[in-house]
Amino acid sequence: MTSTAPRAARVERATKESSVLVELALDGTGKVDVDTGVPFFDHMLSQLGKHGSLDLTVQTKGDIDVDAHHTVEDTSLAVGQALREALGDKSGVRRFGSAVVPLDETRVLAAVDLSGRPYLVHSEPELVELIGTYDTTLTRHIWESVVAEARITLHVEVQTGRNAHHVVEAQFKAVARALRDAVSLDARVTGVPSTKGTLGA
């Protein structure tokens, strides 16, 4: 029996380095409202919402006068927490999802398991250091942060690609499509899709 309760969460996270608000609805239409002060990161989070069919609001005020690290990290942790809370006990979900997404010369594979166990496998080529004000070394850290708080297993493999913008954007689109599959409710699933009876930590 699949759940009919709204699958949504609101997370507020505040430190001396940032203040973050995330609102996330799993059964959305891809409506996004994102402002972190890091334009390229905003663009990437918008890809996550749009292609994951998530209604996603993100408002972050961070110490971007230092650099973008704290803002990106704290926002990613809050997004992961919101995903975990919106999933609840994961009753009725498909659990697994995967996608291969091309973007011009780039192709990315993403696979998700809503396992309750945080684990990341990530591979990408070396990229130029900056896309606008966005530090490309943060991409892996975004996935680490989301995975840690969402408590999911995530594999992201850049199979081919050379343009930095394409390589990062295709990752977000692929993860979005894989998540969309994994969080979907399946009428054939009774309870939690695990022989252990739980997808907790």
PDB file of C-alpha atoms in Angstrom:
ATOM      1  CA  MET A   1       0.000   0.000   0.000  1.00  0.00           C
ATOM      2  CA  THR A   2       1.493   3.311  -1.053  1.00  0.00           C
ATOM      3  CA  SER A   3       1.327   6.418   1.118  1.00  0.00           C
ATOM      4  CA  THR A   4      -1.079   9.260   0.310  1.00  0.00           C
ATOM      5  CA  ALA A   5       0.424  11.717   2.827  1.00  0.00           C
ATOM      6  CA  PRO A   6       2.180  14.781   1.380  1.00  0.00           C
ATOM      7  CA  ARG A   7       5.839  13.985   0.894  1.00  0.00           C
ATOM      8  CA  ALA A   8       7.414  17.334   1.636  1.00  0.00           C
ATOM      9  CA  ALA A   9       9.845  18.927   4.063  1.00  0.00           C
ATOM     10  CA  ARG A  10      11.009  22.332   5.234  1.00  0.00           C
ATOM     11  CA  VAL A  11      14.543  22.633   6.617  1.00  0.00           C
ATOM     12  CA  GLU A  12      16.186  25.666   8.189  1.00  0.00           C
ATOM     13  CA  ARG A  13      19.898  25.552   8.922  1.00  0.00           C
ATOM     14  CA  ALA A  14      21.842  28.384  10.526  1.00  0.00           C
ATOM     15  CA  THR A  15      25.525  28.692  11.407  1.00  0.00           C
ATOM     16  CA  LYS A  16      27.943  31.589  11.752  1.00  0.00           C
ATOM     17  CA  GLU A  17      28.793  31.020   8.091  1.00  0.00           C
ATOM     18  CA  SER A  18      25.365  30.739   6.486  1.00  0.00           C
ATOM     19  CA  SER A  19      21.605  30.776   6.868  1.00  0.00           C
ATOM     20  CA  VAL A  20      19.705  28.285   4.701  1.00  0.00           C
ATOM     21  CA  LEU A  21      16.039  27.622   4.007  1.00  0.00           C
ATOM     22  CA  VAL A  22      15.031  24.635   1.877  1.00  0.00           C
ATOM     23  CA  GLU A  23      11.497  23.582   1.012  1.00  0.00           C
ATOM     24  CA  LEU A  24      11.155  20.392  -1.017  1.00  0.00           C
ATOM     25  CA  ALA A  25       8.143  18.446  -2.299  1.00  0.00           C
ATOM     26  CA  LEU A  26       8.797  15.072  -3.909  1.00  0.00           C
ATOM     27  CA  ASP A  27       5.533  14.895  -5.864  1.00  0.00           C
ATOM     28  CA  GLY A  28       5.945  18.217  -7.585  1.00  0.00           C
ATOM     29  CA  THR A  29       6.070  19.573 -11.107  1.00  0.00           C
ATOM     30  CA  GLY A  30       9.605  20.942 -11.146  1.00  0.00           C
ATOM     31  CA  LYS A  31       8.761  24.399  -9.829  1.00  0.00           C
ATOM     32  CA  VAL A  32      11.954  26.011  -8.531  1.00  0.00           C
ATOM     33  CA  ASP A  33      12.875  29.193  -6.681  1.00  0.00           C
ATOM     34  CA  VAL A  34      16.588  29.227  -5.884  1.00  0.00           C
ATOM     35  CA  ASP A  35      18.875  31.994  -4.639  1.00  0.00           C
ATOM     36  CA  THR A  36      22.165  31.127  -2.937  1.00  0.00           C
ATOM     37  CA  GLY A  37      24.294  34.032  -4.098  1.00  0.00           C
ATOM     38  CA  VAL A  38      26.319  31.638  -6.289  1.00  0.00           C
ATOM     39  CA  PRO A  39      24.719  31.924  -9.751  1.00  0.00           C
ATOM     40  CA  PHE A  40      26.062  28.721 -11.297  1.00  0.00           C
ATOM     41  CA  PHE A  41      25.081  26.717  -8.203  1.00  0.00           C
ATOM     42  CA  ASP A  42      21.590  28.239  -8.468  1.00  0.00           C
ATOM     43  CA  HIS A  43      21.490  27.020 -12.068  1.00  0.00           C
ATOM     44  CA  MET A  44      22.495  23.507 -10.978  1.00  0.00           C
ATOM     45  CA  LEU A  45      19.942  23.296  -8.150  1.00  0.00           C
ATOM     46  CA  SER A  46      17.315  24.440 -10.631  1.00  0.00           C
ATOM     47  CA  GLN A  47      18.287  21.494 -12.860  1.00  0.00           C
ATOM     48  CA  LEU A  48      17.833  19.161  -9.881  1.00  0.00           C
ATOM     49  CA  GLY A  49      14.331  20.448  -9.219  1.00  0.00           C
ATOM     50  CA  LYS A  50      13.187  20.727 -12.817  1.00  0.00           C
ATOM     51  CA  HIS A  51      14.410  17.362 -14.068  1.00  0.00           C
ATOM     52  CA  GLY A  52      13.609  15.577 -10.810  1.00  0.00           C
ATOM     53  CA  SER A  53      10.025  16.909 -10.847  1.00  0.00           C
ATOM     54  CA  LEU A  54      10.695  18.312  -7.391  1.00  0.00           C
ATOM     55  CA  ASP A  55       9.160  21.543  -6.181  1.00  0.00           C
ATOM     56  CA  LEU A  56      12.243  23.140  -4.682  1.00  0.00           C
ATOM     57  CA  THR A  57      12.763  26.427  -2.873  1.00  0.00           C
ATOM     58  CA  VAL A  58      16.262  27.325  -1.684  1.00  0.00           C
ATOM     59  CA  GLN A  59      17.196  30.614  -0.033  1.00  0.00           C
ATOM     60  CA  THR A  60      20.738  30.928   1.308  1.00  0.00           C
ATOM     61  CA  LYS A  61      22.659  33.841   2.759  1.00  0.00           C
ATOM     62  CA  GLY A  62      26.313  32.910   3.209  1.00  0.00           C
ATOM     63  CA  ASP A  63      29.791  34.311   3.556  1.00  0.00           C
ATOM     64  CA  ILE A  64      30.448  34.422  -0.173  1.00  0.00           C
ATOM     65  CA  ASP A  65      32.751  37.366   0.447  1.00  0.00           C
ATOM     66  CA  VAL A  66      35.159  34.694   1.778  1.00  0.00           C
ATOM     67  CA  ASP A  67      34.359  32.151  -0.944  1.00  0.00           C
ATOM     68  CA  ALA A  68      31.466  29.920  -1.963  1.00  0.00           C
ATOM     69  CA  HIS A  69      32.498  26.832   0.000  1.00  0.00           C
ATOM     70  CA  HIS A  70      30.408  27.297   3.161  1.00  0.00           C
ATOM     71  CA  THR A  71      27.355  28.458   1.213  1.00  0.00           C
ATOM     72  CA  VAL A  72      27.455  25.500  -1.176  1.00  0.00           C
ATOM     73  CA  GLU A  73      28.227  22.954   1.549  1.00  0.00           C
ATOM     74  CA  ASP A  74      25.543  24.111   3.995  1.00  0.00           C
ATOM     75  CA  THR A  75      22.932  24.368   1.245  1.00  0.00           C
ATOM     76  CA  SER A  76      23.747  20.867   0.034  1.00  0.00           C
ATOM     77  CA  LEU A  77      23.474  19.455   3.563  1.00  0.00           C
ATOM     78  CA  ALA A  78      20.056  21.097   3.939  1.00  0.00           C
ATOM     79  CA  VAL A  79      18.877  19.722   0.581  1.00  0.00           C
ATOM     80  CA  GLY A  80      19.957  16.240   1.659  1.00  0.00           C
ATOM     81  CA  GLN A  81      18.151  16.589   4.996  1.00  0.00           C
ATOM     82  CA  ALA A  82      14.991  17.787   3.253  1.00  0.00           C
ATOM     83  CA  LEU A  83      15.107  14.804   0.906  1.00  0.00           C
ATOM     84  CA  ARG A  84      15.439  12.395   3.841  1.00  0.00           C
ATOM     85  CA  GLU A  85      12.601  14.014   5.781  1.00  0.00           C
ATOM     86  CA  ALA A  86      10.290  14.183   2.775  1.00  0.00           C
ATOM     87  CA  LEU A  87      10.805  10.452   2.134  1.00  0.00           C
ATOM     88  CA  GLY A  88       9.659   9.525   5.643  1.00  0.00           C
ATOM     89  CA  ASP A  89       9.827   5.744   6.150  1.00  0.00           C
ATOM     90  CA  LYS A  90      10.061   5.269   2.331  1.00  0.00           C
ATOM     91  CA  SER A  91       6.975   3.102   2.243  1.00  0.00           C
ATOM     92  CA  GLY A  92       5.885   2.363  -1.320  1.00  0.00           C
ATOM     93  CA  VAL A  93       8.874   3.897  -3.097  1.00  0.00           C
ATOM     94  CA  ARG A  94      10.654   2.264  -6.003  1.00  0.00           C
ATOM     95  CA  ARG A  95      13.927   2.702  -4.051  1.00  0.00           C
ATOM     96  CA  PHE A  96      16.305   2.338  -7.018  1.00  0.00           C
ATOM     97  CA  GLY A  97      16.737   4.730  -9.905  1.00  0.00           C
ATOM     98  CA  SER A  98      19.243   5.302 -12.659  1.00  0.00           C
ATOM     99  CA  ALA A  99      19.708   7.538 -15.674  1.00  0.00           C
ATOM    100  CA  VAL A 100      22.152   8.198 -18.468  1.00  0.00           C
ATOM    101  CA  VAL A 101      22.058  11.815 -19.602  1.00  0.00           C
ATOM    102  CA  PRO A 102      23.868  13.280 -22.612  1.00  0.00           C
ATOM    103  CA  LEU A 103      24.656  16.971 -22.962  1.00  0.00           C
ATOM    104  CA  ASP A 104      26.401  17.606 -26.278  1.00  0.00           C
ATOM    105  CA  GLU A 105      29.832  15.942 -25.951  1.00  0.00           C
ATOM    106  CA  THR A 106      29.208  14.913 -22.328  1.00  0.00           C
ATOM    107  CA  ARG A 107      27.492  11.753 -21.050  1.00  0.00           C
ATOM    108  CA  VAL A 108      26.839  11.015 -17.361  1.00  0.00           C
ATOM    109  CA  LEU A 109      25.531   7.919 -15.602  1.00  0.00           C
ATOM    110  CA  ALA A 110      23.823   8.310 -12.222  1.00  0.00           C
ATOM    111  CA  ALA A 111      22.416   5.550 -10.022  1.00  0.00           C
ATOM    112  CA  VAL A 112      20.578   5.953  -6.703  1.00  0.00           C
ATOM    113  CA  ASP A 113      19.592   3.584  -3.910  1.00  0.00           C
ATOM    114  CA  LEU A 114      17.480   5.005  -1.073  1.00  0.00           C
ATOM    115  CA  SER A 115      19.325   2.572   1.149  1.00  0.00           C
ATOM    116  CA  GLY A 116      19.583   4.460   4.426  1.00  0.00           C
ATOM    117  CA  ARG A 117      23.356   4.060   4.082  1.00  0.00           C
ATOM    118  CA  PRO A 118      25.319   7.109   2.892  1.00  0.00           C
ATOM    119  CA  TYR A 119      27.824   6.100   0.220  1.00  0.00           C
ATOM    120  CA  LEU A 120      29.179   8.029  -2.748  1.00  0.00           C
ATOM    121  CA  VAL A 121      31.079   6.864  -5.814  1.00  0.00           C
ATOM    122  CA  HIS A 122      31.998   9.814  -8.016  1.00  0.00           C
ATOM    123  CA  SER A 123      34.235  10.199 -11.041  1.00  0.00           C
ATOM    124  CA  GLU A 124      34.764  13.152 -13.356  1.00  0.00           C
ATOM    125  CA  PRO A 125      37.627  14.444 -15.505  1.00  0.00           C
ATOM    126  CA  GLU A 126      39.870  17.285 -14.425  1.00  0.00           C
ATOM    127  CA  LEU A 127      38.127  20.588 -15.119  1.00  0.00           C
ATOM    128  CA  VAL A 128      39.020  24.245 -15.264  1.00  0.00           C
ATOM    129  CA  GLU A 129      38.963  25.673 -11.755  1.00  0.00           C
ATOM    130  CA  LEU A 130      36.115  28.176 -12.117  1.00  0.00           C
ATOM    131  CA  ILE A 131      32.789  28.438 -13.901  1.00  0.00           C
ATOM    132  CA  GLY A 132      31.911  32.051 -13.183  1.00  0.00           C
ATOM    133  CA  THR A 133      32.389  32.237  -9.404  1.00  0.00           C
ATOM    134  CA  TYR A 134      31.733  28.504  -8.961  1.00  0.00           C
ATOM    135  CA  ASP A 135      34.698  26.380  -7.880  1.00  0.00           C
ATOM    136  CA  THR A 136      34.416  23.131  -9.867  1.00  0.00           C
ATOM    137  CA  THR A 137      36.132  21.168  -7.075  1.00  0.00           C
ATOM    138  CA  LEU A 138      32.928  21.676  -5.074  1.00  0.00           C
ATOM    139  CA  THR A 139      30.853  19.363  -7.269  1.00  0.00           C
ATOM    140  CA  ARG A 140      32.024  16.185  -5.558  1.00  0.00           C
ATOM    141  CA  HIS A 141      31.558  17.870  -2.177  1.00  0.00           C
ATOM    142  CA  ILE A 142      27.955  18.731  -3.083  1.00  0.00           C
ATOM    143  CA  TRP A 143      27.206  15.054  -3.673  1.00  0.00           C
ATOM    144  CA  GLU A 144      29.085  14.067  -0.488  1.00  0.00           C
ATOM    145  CA  SER A 145      26.984  16.508   1.516  1.00  0.00           C
ATOM    146  CA  VAL A 146      23.657  15.492  -0.032  1.00  0.00           C
ATOM    147  CA  VAL A 147      24.460  11.798   0.420  1.00  0.00           C
ATOM    148  CA  ALA A 148      25.528  12.264   4.052  1.00  0.00           C
ATOM    149  CA  GLU A 149      22.244  13.914   5.073  1.00  0.00           C
ATOM    150  CA  ALA A 150      19.869  12.093   2.724  1.00  0.00           C
ATOM    151  CA  ARG A 151      21.450   8.759   3.703  1.00  0.00           C
ATOM    152  CA  ILE A 152      21.403   7.385   0.207  1.00  0.00           C
ATOM    153  CA  THR A 153      23.847   5.544  -2.025  1.00  0.00           C
ATOM    154  CA  LEU A 154      24.782   7.565  -5.100  1.00  0.00           C
ATOM    155  CA  HIS A 155      27.003   6.702  -8.038  1.00  0.00           C
ATOM    156  CA  VAL A 156      27.876   9.470 -10.516  1.00  0.00           C
ATOM    157  CA  GLU A 157      30.140   8.633 -13.431  1.00  0.00           C
ATOM    158  CA  VAL A 158      31.107  11.107 -16.132  1.00  0.00           C
ATOM    159  CA  GLN A 159      31.606   8.679 -18.998  1.00  0.00           C
ATOM    160  CA  THR A 160      32.773  11.284 -21.478  1.00  0.00           C
ATOM    161  CA  GLY A 161      33.006  15.081 -21.578  1.00  0.00           C
ATOM    162  CA  ARG A 162      35.401  18.003 -21.789  1.00  0.00           C
ATOM    163  CA  ASN A 163      33.394  21.226 -21.382  1.00  0.00           C
ATOM    164  CA  ALA A 164      33.275  22.063 -17.663  1.00  0.00           C
ATOM    165  CA  HIS A 165      29.779  23.559 -17.776  1.00  0.00           C
ATOM    166  CA  HIS A 166      28.427  20.502 -19.583  1.00  0.00           C
ATOM    167  CA  VAL A 167      30.217  18.058 -17.275  1.00  0.00           C
ATOM    168  CA  VAL A 168      28.748  19.580 -14.119  1.00  0.00           C
ATOM    169  CA  GLU A 169      25.290  20.271 -15.521  1.00  0.00           C
ATOM    170  CA  ALA A 170      24.896  16.764 -16.925  1.00  0.00           C
ATOM    171  CA  GLN A 171      25.679  15.391 -13.449  1.00  0.00           C
ATOM    172  CA  PHE A 172      22.835  17.350 -11.894  1.00  0.00           C
ATOM    173  CA  LYS A 173      20.424  16.340 -14.652  1.00  0.00           C
ATOM    174  CA  ALA A 174      21.383  12.676 -14.373  1.00  0.00           C
ATOM    175  CA  VAL A 175      21.065  12.657 -10.580  1.00  0.00           C
ATOM    176  CA  ALA A 176      17.711  14.423 -10.892  1.00  0.00           C
ATOM    177  CA  ARG A 177      16.349  11.797 -13.283  1.00  0.00           C
ATOM    178  CA  ALA A 178      17.668   8.941 -11.149  1.00  0.00           C
ATOM    179  CA  LEU A 179      16.131  10.448  -8.009  1.00  0.00           C
ATOM    180  CA  ARG A 180      12.830  10.988  -9.798  1.00  0.00           C
ATOM    181  CA  ASP A 181      12.711   7.245 -10.470  1.00  0.00           C
ATOM    182  CA  ALA A 182      13.870   6.169  -7.012  1.00  0.00           C
ATOM    183  CA  VAL A 183      11.427   8.324  -5.008  1.00  0.00           C
ATOM    184  CA  SER A 184       8.431   7.473  -7.218  1.00  0.00           C
ATOM    185  CA  LEU A 185       5.620   5.562  -5.573  1.00  0.00           C
ATOM    186  CA  ASP A 186       4.897   2.116  -7.017  1.00  0.00           C
ATOM    187  CA  ALA A 187       1.454   0.600  -6.474  1.00  0.00           C
ATOM    188  CA  ARG A 188       3.016  -2.870  -6.577  1.00  0.00           C
ATOM    189  CA  VAL A 189       5.257  -2.144  -3.576  1.00  0.00           C
ATOM    190  CA  THR A 190       3.789  -3.076  -0.201  1.00  0.00           C
ATOM    191  CA  GLY A 191       5.433  -1.304   2.697  1.00  0.00           C
ATOM    192  CA  VAL A 192       9.169  -0.652   2.594  1.00  0.00           C
ATOM    193  CA  PRO A 193      11.047  -2.221  -0.362  1.00  0.00           C
ATOM    194  CA  SER A 194      13.594  -4.125   1.713  1.00  0.00           C
ATOM    195  CA  THR A 195      13.768  -7.705   3.003  1.00  0.00           C
ATOM    196  CA  LYS A 196      14.989  -6.186   6.297  1.00  0.00           C
ATOM    197  CA  GLY A 197      11.703  -4.307   6.633  1.00  0.00           C
ATOM    198  CA  THR A 198      13.455  -0.947   6.946  1.00  0.00           C
ATOM    199  CA  LEU A 199      15.490   1.501   4.892  1.00  0.00           C
ATOM    200  CA  GLY A 200      16.710   3.337   7.955  1.00  0.00           C
ATOM    201  CA  ALA A 201      20.328   4.051   8.811  1.00  0.00           C
TER     202      ALA A 201
END
